[in-house]
Short mmCIF file of C-alpha atoms in Angstrom, two decimals:
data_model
loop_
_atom_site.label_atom_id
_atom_site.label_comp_id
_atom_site.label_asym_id
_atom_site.label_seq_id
_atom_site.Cartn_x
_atom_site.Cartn_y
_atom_site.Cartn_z
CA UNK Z 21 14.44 13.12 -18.08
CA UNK Z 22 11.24 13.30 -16.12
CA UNK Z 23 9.79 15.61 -13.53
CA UNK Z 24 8.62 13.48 -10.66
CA UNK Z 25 7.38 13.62 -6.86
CA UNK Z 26 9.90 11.92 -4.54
CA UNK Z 27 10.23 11.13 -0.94
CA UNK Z 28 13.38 11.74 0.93
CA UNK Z 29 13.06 10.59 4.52
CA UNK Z 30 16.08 11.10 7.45
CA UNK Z 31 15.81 10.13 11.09
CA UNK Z 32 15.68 13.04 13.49
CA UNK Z 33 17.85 13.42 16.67
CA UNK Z 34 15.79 16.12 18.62
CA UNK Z 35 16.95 17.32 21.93
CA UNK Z 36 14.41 16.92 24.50
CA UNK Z 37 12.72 20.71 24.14
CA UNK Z 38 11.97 20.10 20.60
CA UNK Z 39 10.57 16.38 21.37
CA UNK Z 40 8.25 18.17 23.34
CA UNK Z 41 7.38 20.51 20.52
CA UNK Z 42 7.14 17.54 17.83
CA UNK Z 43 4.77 16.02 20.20
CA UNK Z 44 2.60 19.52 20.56
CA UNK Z 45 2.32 19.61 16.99
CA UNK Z 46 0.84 16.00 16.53
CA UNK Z 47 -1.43 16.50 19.23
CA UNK Z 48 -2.80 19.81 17.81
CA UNK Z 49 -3.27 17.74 14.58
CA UNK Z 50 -5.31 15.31 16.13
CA UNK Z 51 -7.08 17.99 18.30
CA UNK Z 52 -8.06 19.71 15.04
CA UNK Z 53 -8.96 16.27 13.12
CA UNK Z 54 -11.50 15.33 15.92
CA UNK Z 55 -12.81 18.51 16.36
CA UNK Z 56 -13.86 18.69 13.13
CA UNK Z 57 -15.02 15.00 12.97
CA UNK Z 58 -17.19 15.63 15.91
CA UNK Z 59 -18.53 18.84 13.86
CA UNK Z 60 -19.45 16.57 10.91
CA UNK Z 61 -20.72 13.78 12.88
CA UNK Z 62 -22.95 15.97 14.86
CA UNK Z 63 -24.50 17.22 11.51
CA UNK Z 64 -24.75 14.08 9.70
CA UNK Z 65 -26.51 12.27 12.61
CA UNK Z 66 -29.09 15.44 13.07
CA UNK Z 67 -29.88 15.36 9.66
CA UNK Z 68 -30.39 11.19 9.72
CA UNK Z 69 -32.62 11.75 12.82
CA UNK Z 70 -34.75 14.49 10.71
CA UNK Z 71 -34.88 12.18 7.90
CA UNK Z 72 -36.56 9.53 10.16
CA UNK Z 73 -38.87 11.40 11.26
CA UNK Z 74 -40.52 12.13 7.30
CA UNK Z 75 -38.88 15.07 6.82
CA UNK Z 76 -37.17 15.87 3.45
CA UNK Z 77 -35.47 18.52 1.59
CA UNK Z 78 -35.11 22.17 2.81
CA UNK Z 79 -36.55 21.15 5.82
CA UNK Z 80 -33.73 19.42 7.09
CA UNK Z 81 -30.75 20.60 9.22
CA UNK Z 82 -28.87 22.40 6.69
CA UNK Z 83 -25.27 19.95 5.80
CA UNK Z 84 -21.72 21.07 6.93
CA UNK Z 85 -19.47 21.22 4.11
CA UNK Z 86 -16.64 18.89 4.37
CA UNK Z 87 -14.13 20.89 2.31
CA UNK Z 88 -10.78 21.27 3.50
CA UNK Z 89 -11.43 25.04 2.43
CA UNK Z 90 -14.56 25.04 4.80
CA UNK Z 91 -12.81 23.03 7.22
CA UNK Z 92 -10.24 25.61 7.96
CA UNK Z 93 -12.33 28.61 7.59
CA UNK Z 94 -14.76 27.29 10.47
CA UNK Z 95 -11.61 26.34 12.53
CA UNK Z 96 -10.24 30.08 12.06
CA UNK Z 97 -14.04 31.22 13.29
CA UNK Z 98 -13.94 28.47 16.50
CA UNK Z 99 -10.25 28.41 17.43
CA UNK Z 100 -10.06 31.30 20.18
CA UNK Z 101 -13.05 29.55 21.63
CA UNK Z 102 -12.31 25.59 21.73
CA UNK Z 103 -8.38 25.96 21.85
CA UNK Z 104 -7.47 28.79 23.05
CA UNK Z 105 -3.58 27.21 23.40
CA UNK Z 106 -3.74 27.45 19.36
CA UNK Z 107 -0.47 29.92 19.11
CA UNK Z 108 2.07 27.46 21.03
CA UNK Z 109 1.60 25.53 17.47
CA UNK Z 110 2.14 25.81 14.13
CA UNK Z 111 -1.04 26.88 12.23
CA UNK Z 112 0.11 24.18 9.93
CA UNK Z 113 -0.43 21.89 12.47
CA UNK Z 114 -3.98 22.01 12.53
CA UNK Z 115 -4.51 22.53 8.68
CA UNK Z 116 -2.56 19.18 8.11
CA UNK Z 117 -5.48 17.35 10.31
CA UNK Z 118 -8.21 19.17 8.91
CA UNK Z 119 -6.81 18.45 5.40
CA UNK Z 120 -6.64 14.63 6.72
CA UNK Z 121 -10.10 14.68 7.69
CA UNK Z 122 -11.53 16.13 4.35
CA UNK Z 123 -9.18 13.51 2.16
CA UNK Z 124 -10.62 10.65 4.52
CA UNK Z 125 -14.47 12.36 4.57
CA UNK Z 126 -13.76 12.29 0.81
CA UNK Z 127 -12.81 9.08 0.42
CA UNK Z 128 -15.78 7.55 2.92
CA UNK Z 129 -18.05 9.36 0.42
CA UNK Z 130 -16.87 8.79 -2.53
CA UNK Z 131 -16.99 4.64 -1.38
CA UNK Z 132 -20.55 4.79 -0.55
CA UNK Z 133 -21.77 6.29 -4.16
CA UNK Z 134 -19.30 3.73 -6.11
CA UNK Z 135 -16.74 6.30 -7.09
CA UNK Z 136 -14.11 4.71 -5.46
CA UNK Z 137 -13.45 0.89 -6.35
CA UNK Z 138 -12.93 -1.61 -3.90
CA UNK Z 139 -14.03 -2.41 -0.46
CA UNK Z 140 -16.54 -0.21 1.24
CA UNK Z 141 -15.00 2.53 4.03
CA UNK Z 142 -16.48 3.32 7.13
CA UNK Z 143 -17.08 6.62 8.47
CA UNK Z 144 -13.69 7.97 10.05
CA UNK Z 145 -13.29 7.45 13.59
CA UNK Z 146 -11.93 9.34 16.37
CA UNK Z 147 -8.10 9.35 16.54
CA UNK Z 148 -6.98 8.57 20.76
CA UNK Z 149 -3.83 9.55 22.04
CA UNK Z 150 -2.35 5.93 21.26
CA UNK Z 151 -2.51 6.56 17.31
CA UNK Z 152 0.63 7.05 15.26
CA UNK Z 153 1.90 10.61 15.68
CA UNK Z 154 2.13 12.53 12.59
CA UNK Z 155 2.29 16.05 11.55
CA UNK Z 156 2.56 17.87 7.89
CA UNK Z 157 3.96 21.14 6.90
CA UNK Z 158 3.53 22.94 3.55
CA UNK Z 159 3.96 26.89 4.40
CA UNK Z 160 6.81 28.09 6.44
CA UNK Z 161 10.14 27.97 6.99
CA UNK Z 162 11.32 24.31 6.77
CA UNK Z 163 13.63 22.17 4.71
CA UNK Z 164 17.14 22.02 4.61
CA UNK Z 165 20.23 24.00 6.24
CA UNK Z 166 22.19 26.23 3.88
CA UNK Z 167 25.74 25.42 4.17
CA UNK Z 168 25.06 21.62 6.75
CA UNK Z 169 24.46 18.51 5.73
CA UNK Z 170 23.37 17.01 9.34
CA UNK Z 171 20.42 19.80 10.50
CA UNK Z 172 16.89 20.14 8.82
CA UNK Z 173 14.76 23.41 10.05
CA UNK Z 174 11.00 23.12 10.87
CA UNK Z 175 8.75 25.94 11.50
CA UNK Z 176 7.71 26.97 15.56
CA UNK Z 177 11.10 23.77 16.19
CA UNK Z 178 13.51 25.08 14.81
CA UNK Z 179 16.87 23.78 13.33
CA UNK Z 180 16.92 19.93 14.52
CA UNK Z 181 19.90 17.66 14.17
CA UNK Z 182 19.71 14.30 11.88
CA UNK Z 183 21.24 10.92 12.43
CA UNK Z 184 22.59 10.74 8.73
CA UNK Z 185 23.35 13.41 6.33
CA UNK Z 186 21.30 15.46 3.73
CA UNK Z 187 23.64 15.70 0.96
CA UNK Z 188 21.74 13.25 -1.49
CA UNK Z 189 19.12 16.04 -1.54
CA UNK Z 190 21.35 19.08 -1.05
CA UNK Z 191 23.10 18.17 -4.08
CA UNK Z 192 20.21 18.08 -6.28
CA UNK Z 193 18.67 21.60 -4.16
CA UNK Z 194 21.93 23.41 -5.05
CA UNK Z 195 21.91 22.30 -8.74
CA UNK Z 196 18.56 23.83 -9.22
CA UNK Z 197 16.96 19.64 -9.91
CA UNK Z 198 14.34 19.56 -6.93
CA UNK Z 199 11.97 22.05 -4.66
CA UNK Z 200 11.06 20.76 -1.48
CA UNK Z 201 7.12 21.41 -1.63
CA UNK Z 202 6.28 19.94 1.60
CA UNK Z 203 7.61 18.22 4.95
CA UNK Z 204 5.97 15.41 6.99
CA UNK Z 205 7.68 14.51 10.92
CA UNK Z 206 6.74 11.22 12.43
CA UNK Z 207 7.22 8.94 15.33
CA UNK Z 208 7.50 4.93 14.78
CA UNK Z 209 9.45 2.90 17.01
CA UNK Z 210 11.04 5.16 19.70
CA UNK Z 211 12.33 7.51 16.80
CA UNK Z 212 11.37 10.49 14.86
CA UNK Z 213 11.76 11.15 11.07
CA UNK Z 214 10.98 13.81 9.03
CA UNK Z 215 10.16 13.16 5.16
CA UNK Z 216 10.05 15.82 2.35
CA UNK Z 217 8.32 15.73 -0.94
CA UNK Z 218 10.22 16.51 -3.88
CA UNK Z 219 9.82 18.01 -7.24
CA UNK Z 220 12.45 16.56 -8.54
CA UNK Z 221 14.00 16.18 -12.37
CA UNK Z 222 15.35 12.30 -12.71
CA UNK Z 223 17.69 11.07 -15.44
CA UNK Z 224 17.27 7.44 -15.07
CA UNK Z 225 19.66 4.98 -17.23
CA UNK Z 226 18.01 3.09 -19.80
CA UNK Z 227 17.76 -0.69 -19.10
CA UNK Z 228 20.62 -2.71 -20.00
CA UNK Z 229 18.36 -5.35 -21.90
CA UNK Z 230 15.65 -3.02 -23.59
CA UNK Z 231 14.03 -5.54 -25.93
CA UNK Z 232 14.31 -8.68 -22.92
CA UNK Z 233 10.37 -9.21 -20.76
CA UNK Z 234 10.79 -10.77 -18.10
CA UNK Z 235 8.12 -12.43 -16.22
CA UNK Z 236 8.11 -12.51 -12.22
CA UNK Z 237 6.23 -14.85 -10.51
CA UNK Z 238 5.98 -14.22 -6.83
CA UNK Z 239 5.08 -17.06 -4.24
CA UNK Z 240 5.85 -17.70 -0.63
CA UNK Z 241 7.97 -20.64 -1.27
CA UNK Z 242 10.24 -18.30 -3.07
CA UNK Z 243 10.23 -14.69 -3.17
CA UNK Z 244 10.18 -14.68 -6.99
CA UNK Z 245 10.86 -16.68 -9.70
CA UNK Z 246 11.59 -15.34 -13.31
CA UNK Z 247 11.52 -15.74 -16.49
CA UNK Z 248 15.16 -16.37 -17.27
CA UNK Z 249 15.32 -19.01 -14.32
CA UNK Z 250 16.31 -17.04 -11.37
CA UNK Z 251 14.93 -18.42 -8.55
CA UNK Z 252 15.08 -15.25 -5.81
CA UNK Z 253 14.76 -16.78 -2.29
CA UNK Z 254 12.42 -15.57 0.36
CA UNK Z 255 14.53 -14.25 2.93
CA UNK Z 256 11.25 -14.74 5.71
CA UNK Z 257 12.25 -11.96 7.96
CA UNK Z 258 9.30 -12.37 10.13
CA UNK Z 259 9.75 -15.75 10.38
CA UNK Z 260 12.97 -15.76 11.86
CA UNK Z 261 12.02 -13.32 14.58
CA UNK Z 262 9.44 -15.38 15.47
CA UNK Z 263 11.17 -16.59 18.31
CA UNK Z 264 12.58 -13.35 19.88
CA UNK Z 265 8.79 -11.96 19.16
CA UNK Z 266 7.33 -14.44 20.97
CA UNK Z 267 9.61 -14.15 24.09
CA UNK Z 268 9.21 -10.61 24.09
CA UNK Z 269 5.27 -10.91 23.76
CA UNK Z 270 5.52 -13.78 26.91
CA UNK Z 271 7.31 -11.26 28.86
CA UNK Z 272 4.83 -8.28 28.23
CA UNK Z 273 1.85 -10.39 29.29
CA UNK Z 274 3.66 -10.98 32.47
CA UNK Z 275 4.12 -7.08 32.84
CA UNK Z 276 1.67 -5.00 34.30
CA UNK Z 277 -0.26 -3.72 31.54
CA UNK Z 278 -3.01 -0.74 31.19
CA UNK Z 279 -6.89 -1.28 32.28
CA UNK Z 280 -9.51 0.80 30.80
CA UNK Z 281 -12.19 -0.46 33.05
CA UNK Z 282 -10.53 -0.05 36.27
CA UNK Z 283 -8.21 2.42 35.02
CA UNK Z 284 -4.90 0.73 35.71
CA UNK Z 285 -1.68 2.41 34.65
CA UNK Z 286 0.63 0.06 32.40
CA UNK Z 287 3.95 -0.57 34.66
CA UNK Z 288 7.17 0.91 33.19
CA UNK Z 289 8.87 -2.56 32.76
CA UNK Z 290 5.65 -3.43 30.54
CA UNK Z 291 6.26 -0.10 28.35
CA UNK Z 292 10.00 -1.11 28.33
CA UNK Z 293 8.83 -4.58 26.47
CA UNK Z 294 6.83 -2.95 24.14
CA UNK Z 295 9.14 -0.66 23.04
CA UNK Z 296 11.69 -3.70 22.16
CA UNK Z 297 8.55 -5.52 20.61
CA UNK Z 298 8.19 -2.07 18.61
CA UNK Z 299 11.70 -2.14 17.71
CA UNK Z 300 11.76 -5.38 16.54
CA UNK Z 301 8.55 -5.16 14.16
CA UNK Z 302 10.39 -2.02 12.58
CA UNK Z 303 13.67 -4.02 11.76
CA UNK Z 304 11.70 -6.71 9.82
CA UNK Z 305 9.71 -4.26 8.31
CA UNK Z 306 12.84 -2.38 7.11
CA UNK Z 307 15.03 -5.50 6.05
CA UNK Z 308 11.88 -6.69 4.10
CA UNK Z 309 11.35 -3.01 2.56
CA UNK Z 310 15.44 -2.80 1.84
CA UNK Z 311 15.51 -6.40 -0.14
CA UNK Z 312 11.90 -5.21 -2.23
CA UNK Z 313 13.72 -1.92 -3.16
CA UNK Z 314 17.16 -3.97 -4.09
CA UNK Z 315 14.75 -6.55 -6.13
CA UNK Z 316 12.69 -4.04 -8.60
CA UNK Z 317 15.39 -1.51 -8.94
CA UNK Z 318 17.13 -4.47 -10.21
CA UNK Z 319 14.32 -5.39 -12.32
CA UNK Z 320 13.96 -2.19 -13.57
CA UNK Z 321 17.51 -1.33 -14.40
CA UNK Z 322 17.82 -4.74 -16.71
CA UNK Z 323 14.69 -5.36 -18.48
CA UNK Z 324 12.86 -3.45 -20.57
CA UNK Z 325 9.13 -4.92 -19.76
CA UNK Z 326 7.92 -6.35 -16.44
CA UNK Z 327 4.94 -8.60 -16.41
CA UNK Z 328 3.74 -8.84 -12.83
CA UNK Z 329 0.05 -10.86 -11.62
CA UNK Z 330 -2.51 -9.18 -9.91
CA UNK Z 331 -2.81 -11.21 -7.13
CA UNK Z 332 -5.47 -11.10 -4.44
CA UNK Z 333 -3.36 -10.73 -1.37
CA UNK Z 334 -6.00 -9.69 0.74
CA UNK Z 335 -7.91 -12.85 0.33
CA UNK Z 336 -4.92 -14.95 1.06
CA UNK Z 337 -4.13 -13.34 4.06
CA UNK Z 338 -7.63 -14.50 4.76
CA UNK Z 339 -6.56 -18.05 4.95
CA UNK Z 340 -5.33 -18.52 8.86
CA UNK Z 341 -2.96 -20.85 7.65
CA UNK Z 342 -0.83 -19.22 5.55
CA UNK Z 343 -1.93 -15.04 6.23
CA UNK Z 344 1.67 -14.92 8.25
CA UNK Z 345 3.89 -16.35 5.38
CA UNK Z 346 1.78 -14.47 2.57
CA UNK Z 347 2.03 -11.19 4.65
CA UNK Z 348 5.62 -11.37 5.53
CA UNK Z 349 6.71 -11.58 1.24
CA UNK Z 350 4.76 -8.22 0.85
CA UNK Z 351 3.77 -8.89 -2.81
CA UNK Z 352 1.93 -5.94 -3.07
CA UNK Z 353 4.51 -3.47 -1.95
CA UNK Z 354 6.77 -5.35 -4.71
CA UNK Z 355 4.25 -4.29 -7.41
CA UNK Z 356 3.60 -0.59 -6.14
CA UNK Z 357 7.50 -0.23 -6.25
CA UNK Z 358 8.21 -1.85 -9.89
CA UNK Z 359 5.11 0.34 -11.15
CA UNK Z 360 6.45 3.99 -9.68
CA UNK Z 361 9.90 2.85 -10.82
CA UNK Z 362 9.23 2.11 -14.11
CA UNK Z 363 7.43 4.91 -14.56
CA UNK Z 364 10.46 7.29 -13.56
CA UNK Z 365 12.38 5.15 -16.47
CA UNK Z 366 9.81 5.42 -18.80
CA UNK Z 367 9.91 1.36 -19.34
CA UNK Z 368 6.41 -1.23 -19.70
CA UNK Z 369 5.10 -2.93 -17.14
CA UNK Z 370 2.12 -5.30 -17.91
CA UNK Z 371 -0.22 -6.57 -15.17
CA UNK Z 372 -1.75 -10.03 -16.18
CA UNK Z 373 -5.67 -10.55 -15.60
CA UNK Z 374 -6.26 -12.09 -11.96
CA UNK Z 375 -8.17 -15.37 -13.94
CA UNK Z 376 -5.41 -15.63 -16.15
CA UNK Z 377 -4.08 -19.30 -15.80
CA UNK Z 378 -0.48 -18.47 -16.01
CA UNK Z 379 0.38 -22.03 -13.44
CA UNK Z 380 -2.11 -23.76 -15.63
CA UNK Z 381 -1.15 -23.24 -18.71
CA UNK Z 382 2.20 -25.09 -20.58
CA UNK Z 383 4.40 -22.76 -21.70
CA UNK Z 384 5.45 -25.00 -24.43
CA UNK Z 385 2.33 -25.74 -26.33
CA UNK Z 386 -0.39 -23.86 -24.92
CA UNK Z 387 -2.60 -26.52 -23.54
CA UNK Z 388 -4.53 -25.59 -20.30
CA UNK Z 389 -4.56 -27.81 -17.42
CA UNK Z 390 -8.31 -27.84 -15.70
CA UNK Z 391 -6.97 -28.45 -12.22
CA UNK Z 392 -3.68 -28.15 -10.50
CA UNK Z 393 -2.89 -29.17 -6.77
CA UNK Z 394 -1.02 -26.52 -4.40
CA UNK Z 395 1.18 -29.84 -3.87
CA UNK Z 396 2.29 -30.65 -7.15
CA UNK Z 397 5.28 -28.38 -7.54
CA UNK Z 398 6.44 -29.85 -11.31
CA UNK Z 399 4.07 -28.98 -14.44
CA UNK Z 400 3.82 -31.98 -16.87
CA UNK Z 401 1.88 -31.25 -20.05
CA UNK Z 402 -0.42 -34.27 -20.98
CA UNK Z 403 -0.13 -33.06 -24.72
CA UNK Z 404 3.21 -32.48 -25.62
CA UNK Z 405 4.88 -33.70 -22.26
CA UNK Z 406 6.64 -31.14 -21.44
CA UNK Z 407 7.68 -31.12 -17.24
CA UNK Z 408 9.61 -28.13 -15.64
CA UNK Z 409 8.73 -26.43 -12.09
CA UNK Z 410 5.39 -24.82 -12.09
CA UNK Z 411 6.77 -21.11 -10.88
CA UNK Z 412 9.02 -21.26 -13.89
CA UNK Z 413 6.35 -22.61 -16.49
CA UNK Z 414 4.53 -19.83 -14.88
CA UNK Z 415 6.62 -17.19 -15.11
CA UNK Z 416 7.45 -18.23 -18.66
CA UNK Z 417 3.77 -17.45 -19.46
CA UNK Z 418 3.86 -14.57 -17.97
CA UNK Z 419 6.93 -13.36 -20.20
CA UNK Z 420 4.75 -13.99 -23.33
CA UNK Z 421 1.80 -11.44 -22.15
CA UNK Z 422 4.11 -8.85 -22.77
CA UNK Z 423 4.59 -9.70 -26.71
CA UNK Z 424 1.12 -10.61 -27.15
CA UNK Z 425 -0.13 -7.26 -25.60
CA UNK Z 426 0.28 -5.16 -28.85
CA UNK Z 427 -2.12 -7.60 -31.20
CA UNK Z 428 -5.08 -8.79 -28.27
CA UNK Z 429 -6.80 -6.35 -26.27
CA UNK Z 430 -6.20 -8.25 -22.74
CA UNK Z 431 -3.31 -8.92 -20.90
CA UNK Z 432 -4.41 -11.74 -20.33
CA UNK Z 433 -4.72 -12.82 -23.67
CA UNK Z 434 -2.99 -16.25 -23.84
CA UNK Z 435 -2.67 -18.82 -27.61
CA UNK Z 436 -6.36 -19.98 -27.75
CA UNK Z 437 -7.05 -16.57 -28.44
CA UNK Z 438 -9.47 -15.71 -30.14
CA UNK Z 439 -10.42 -19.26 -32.31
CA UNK Z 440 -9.14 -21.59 -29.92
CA UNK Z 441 -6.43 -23.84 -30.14
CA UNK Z 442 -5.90 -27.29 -31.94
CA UNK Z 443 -4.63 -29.10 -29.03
CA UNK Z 444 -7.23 -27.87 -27.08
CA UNK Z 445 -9.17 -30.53 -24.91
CA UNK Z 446 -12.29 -30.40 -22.91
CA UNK Z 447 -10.80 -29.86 -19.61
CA UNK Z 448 -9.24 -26.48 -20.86
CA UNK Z 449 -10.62 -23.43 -20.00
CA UNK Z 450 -11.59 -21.22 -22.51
CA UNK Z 451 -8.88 -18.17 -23.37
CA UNK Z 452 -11.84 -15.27 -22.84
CA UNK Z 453 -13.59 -16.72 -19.61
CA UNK Z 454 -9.77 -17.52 -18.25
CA UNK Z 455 -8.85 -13.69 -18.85
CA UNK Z 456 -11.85 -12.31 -17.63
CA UNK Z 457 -12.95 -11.43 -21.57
CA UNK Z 458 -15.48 -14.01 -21.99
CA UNK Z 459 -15.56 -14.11 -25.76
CA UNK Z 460 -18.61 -15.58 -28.72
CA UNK Z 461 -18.49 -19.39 -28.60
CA UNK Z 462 -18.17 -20.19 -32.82
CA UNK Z 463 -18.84 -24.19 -32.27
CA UNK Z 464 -21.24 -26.19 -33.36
CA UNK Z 465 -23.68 -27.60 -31.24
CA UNK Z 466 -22.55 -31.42 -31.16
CA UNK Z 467 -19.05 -29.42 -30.77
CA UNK Z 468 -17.57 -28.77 -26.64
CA UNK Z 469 -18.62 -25.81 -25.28
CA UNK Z 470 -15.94 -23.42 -24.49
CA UNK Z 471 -17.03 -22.67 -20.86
CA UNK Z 472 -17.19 -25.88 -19.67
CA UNK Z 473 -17.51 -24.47 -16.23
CA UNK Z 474 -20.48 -22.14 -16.94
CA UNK Z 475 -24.31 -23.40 -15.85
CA UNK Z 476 -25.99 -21.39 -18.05
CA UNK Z 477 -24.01 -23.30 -20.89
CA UNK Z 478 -24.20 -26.37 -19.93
CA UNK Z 479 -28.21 -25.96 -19.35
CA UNK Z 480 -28.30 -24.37 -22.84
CA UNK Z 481 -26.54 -27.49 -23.62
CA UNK Z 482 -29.22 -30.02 -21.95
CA UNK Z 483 -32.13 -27.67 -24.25
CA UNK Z 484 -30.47 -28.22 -27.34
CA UNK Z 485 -29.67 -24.01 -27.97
CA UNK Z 486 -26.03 -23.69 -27.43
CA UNK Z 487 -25.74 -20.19 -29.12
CA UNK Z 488 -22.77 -18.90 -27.25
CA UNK Z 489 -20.71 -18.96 -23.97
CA UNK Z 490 -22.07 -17.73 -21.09
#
């Protein structure tokens, strides 16, 4: 048993008072949000301006702390002045945007001194009145209805009616197992939803094969193919909406749409087409999202390791050719939901080194293949011959990470680790540069160097000093 935070999200059927008051509350949260963006901005550029003009140190604009603490407190100072409407709202309302502001100040800072690892943020921009409506609640009376299963309260809304019932999470509430800590409403698609976080206690069943890995290789082709030969189709939601998208997308450009430079009002028939274009992005997103949760709960519930890749989706869906197909398998919402699953069940899950060669390599003997076409769909071993289907050889490879994790210190760790192996040829990559671990080259120097790839080897090579890879 585990104490974990958990999501339980239910579609809202408000009447049309408290639509009105759901929308209130998500403008006051983006009212608060840009005020106090506008405060920091303000600031931030003075102090800039002061710096290029030679000035330094105390004699510079004193900074705004971005704090949700000192957020809040300056909004309590500023409130009767810039808003005085502030009562028709919850007060939680405008704490949830200042608290967004700080966690996205935070996170624009942190970027810029290298605390926070990959790509660089920008500063935070000005939310319009087009942006997804949101609002978050953590004080106050909300949850769920003592005694009904169909009716969730809200604070300053009231007791609002839900198109499904409550009873998976009333259960658990009445048993003493979860504590509803906080409450989120949204608007995607033409429908509110309201989403709680739970503290809740889980008693997830062991797997039913607790010494089996499994290896999943995901492609486009396929959704995933693993270890034990399963082939899981791609399903290609967005593909097959393609053609309904496109119709729909025809017909809006034919509508009436909005103007900003001559201030033209978008025509009702071209809201009408958006909405249905709206609607239909949210059904493929949520057939997609129900096969992904079907797949590592699955997973999960039959194998006792998961070996997964760490792909670089974002730099495939930089290739114009296949950023559609690559973006419509969501391989990176498949790995965030094996990892928070397995971690509820307490089970491994390995994550193999982006360089390792898992398509490369033969599963059979170890041998690594220097180059391998998209095209060719069949691996055929020039050592030992073996020939299967290159997902499967892959995902076979990717099975034996999780057995050699315990005795090398990568994940990536694959047989000509750590003093090489004997059918190894000079168009194999060596085991430490192909997992990222770039280990001490042992050979001679009328011997192969193991980085054949390397330039600073291969000139070391030219000079006679081969000492090591580079």
């Amino acid at each position: 048993m585990s104490t974990v935070l958990q999501a339980y999200r239910f579609a809202l059927d408000p009447n049309p008072d408290q639509e009105s008051a759901l929308r209130s509350h998500c403008g006051a949260q983006r009212f608060a949000f840009n005020w106090g963006l506008a405060r920091i901005k303000a600031n931030h550029d003075q102090r800039k301006a002061e710096a290029s003009y030679g000035l330094d140190g105390d004699e510079l604009t004193p900074s705004v702390s971005w704090s949700a603490y000192s957020l809040r407190k300056d909004w309590n100072q500023a409130k009767d002045m810039v808003a005085p409407w502030w009562q028709e709202n919850s007060k939680e309302a405008y704490s949830s945007g200042l608290a967004n502001l700080a966690a996205a100040l935070k996170n624009w800072g942190d970027s810029n001194t290298g605390k926070r690892k990959g790509r660089k943020l920008g500063f935070p921009k000005f939310k319009g009145r087009r942006a997804g409506l949101s609002c978050r609640f953590t004080t106050g009376r909300f949850g769920l209805v003592d005694g009904d299963r169909r009716h969730v309260k809200l604070p300053r809304i009231g007791v609002v009616r839900t198109h499904e019932s409550t009873r998976k999470l009333a259960r658990h509430v009445e048993r003493g197992r979860a504590r509803i800590r906080s409450a989120t409403v949204s608007y995607q698609a033409g429908r509110w939803c309201v989403s709680f976080s739970v503290e809740i206690t889980r008693d997830d069943p062991a797997p039913a094969q607790p010494g089996v890995a499994v290896g999943v290789d995901l492609g486009i082709k396929s959704l995933a193919v693993l270890s034990t030969g399963e082939v899981i189709a791609n399903p290609k939601h967005l593909e097959v909406a393609q053609r309904e998208l496109r119709r729909l997308q025809r017909q809006a450009s034919r509508r009436q749409g909005p103007d900003r430079r001559t201030g033209q009002k978008p025509s009702n028939r071209w809201r009408k087409t958006q909405a249905r274009i709206a609607k239909l992005h949210t059904t493929v997103a949520n057939a997609r999202h129900d096969g992904l949760h079907k797949l590592t709960t699955r997973l999960v519930r039959t194998f006792g390791a998961i070996v997964l890749e760490d792909l670089n989706v974002a730099g495939m869906t930089r290739n114009r050719r296949l950023a559609r197909q690559v973006a419509g398998v969501g391989m990176a919402e498949l790995r965030r939901l094996v990892e928070y699953k397995a971690s509820w069940a307490g089970m491994r899950v390995h994550v193999a080194d982006r360089w390792y060669p898992s398509s490369k390599t033969c599963s059979d003997c170890g041998v690594v293949k220097a180059k391998l076409r998209l095209s060719d769909r069949a691996f055929t071993c020039s050592s030992c011959g073996m020939s299967m289907d290159r997902d499967l050889n892959a995902a076979h490879n990717l099975a034996k990470l999780a057995e050699t994790t315990t005795s090398s210190p990568s994940c990536g760790a694959t047989v000509n680790e750590p003093d090489g192996n004997r059918h190894k040829t000079r168009n194999a990559r060596a085991a430490g540069i192909a997992t990222g671990r770039p280990a001490p080259n042992k050979l001679g120097p009328t011997s192969a160097p193991q980085g054949v790839g390397s330039r600073r080897v291969l000139t070391r090579l030219v000079n006679g000093a081969v000492t090591g890879a580079g």
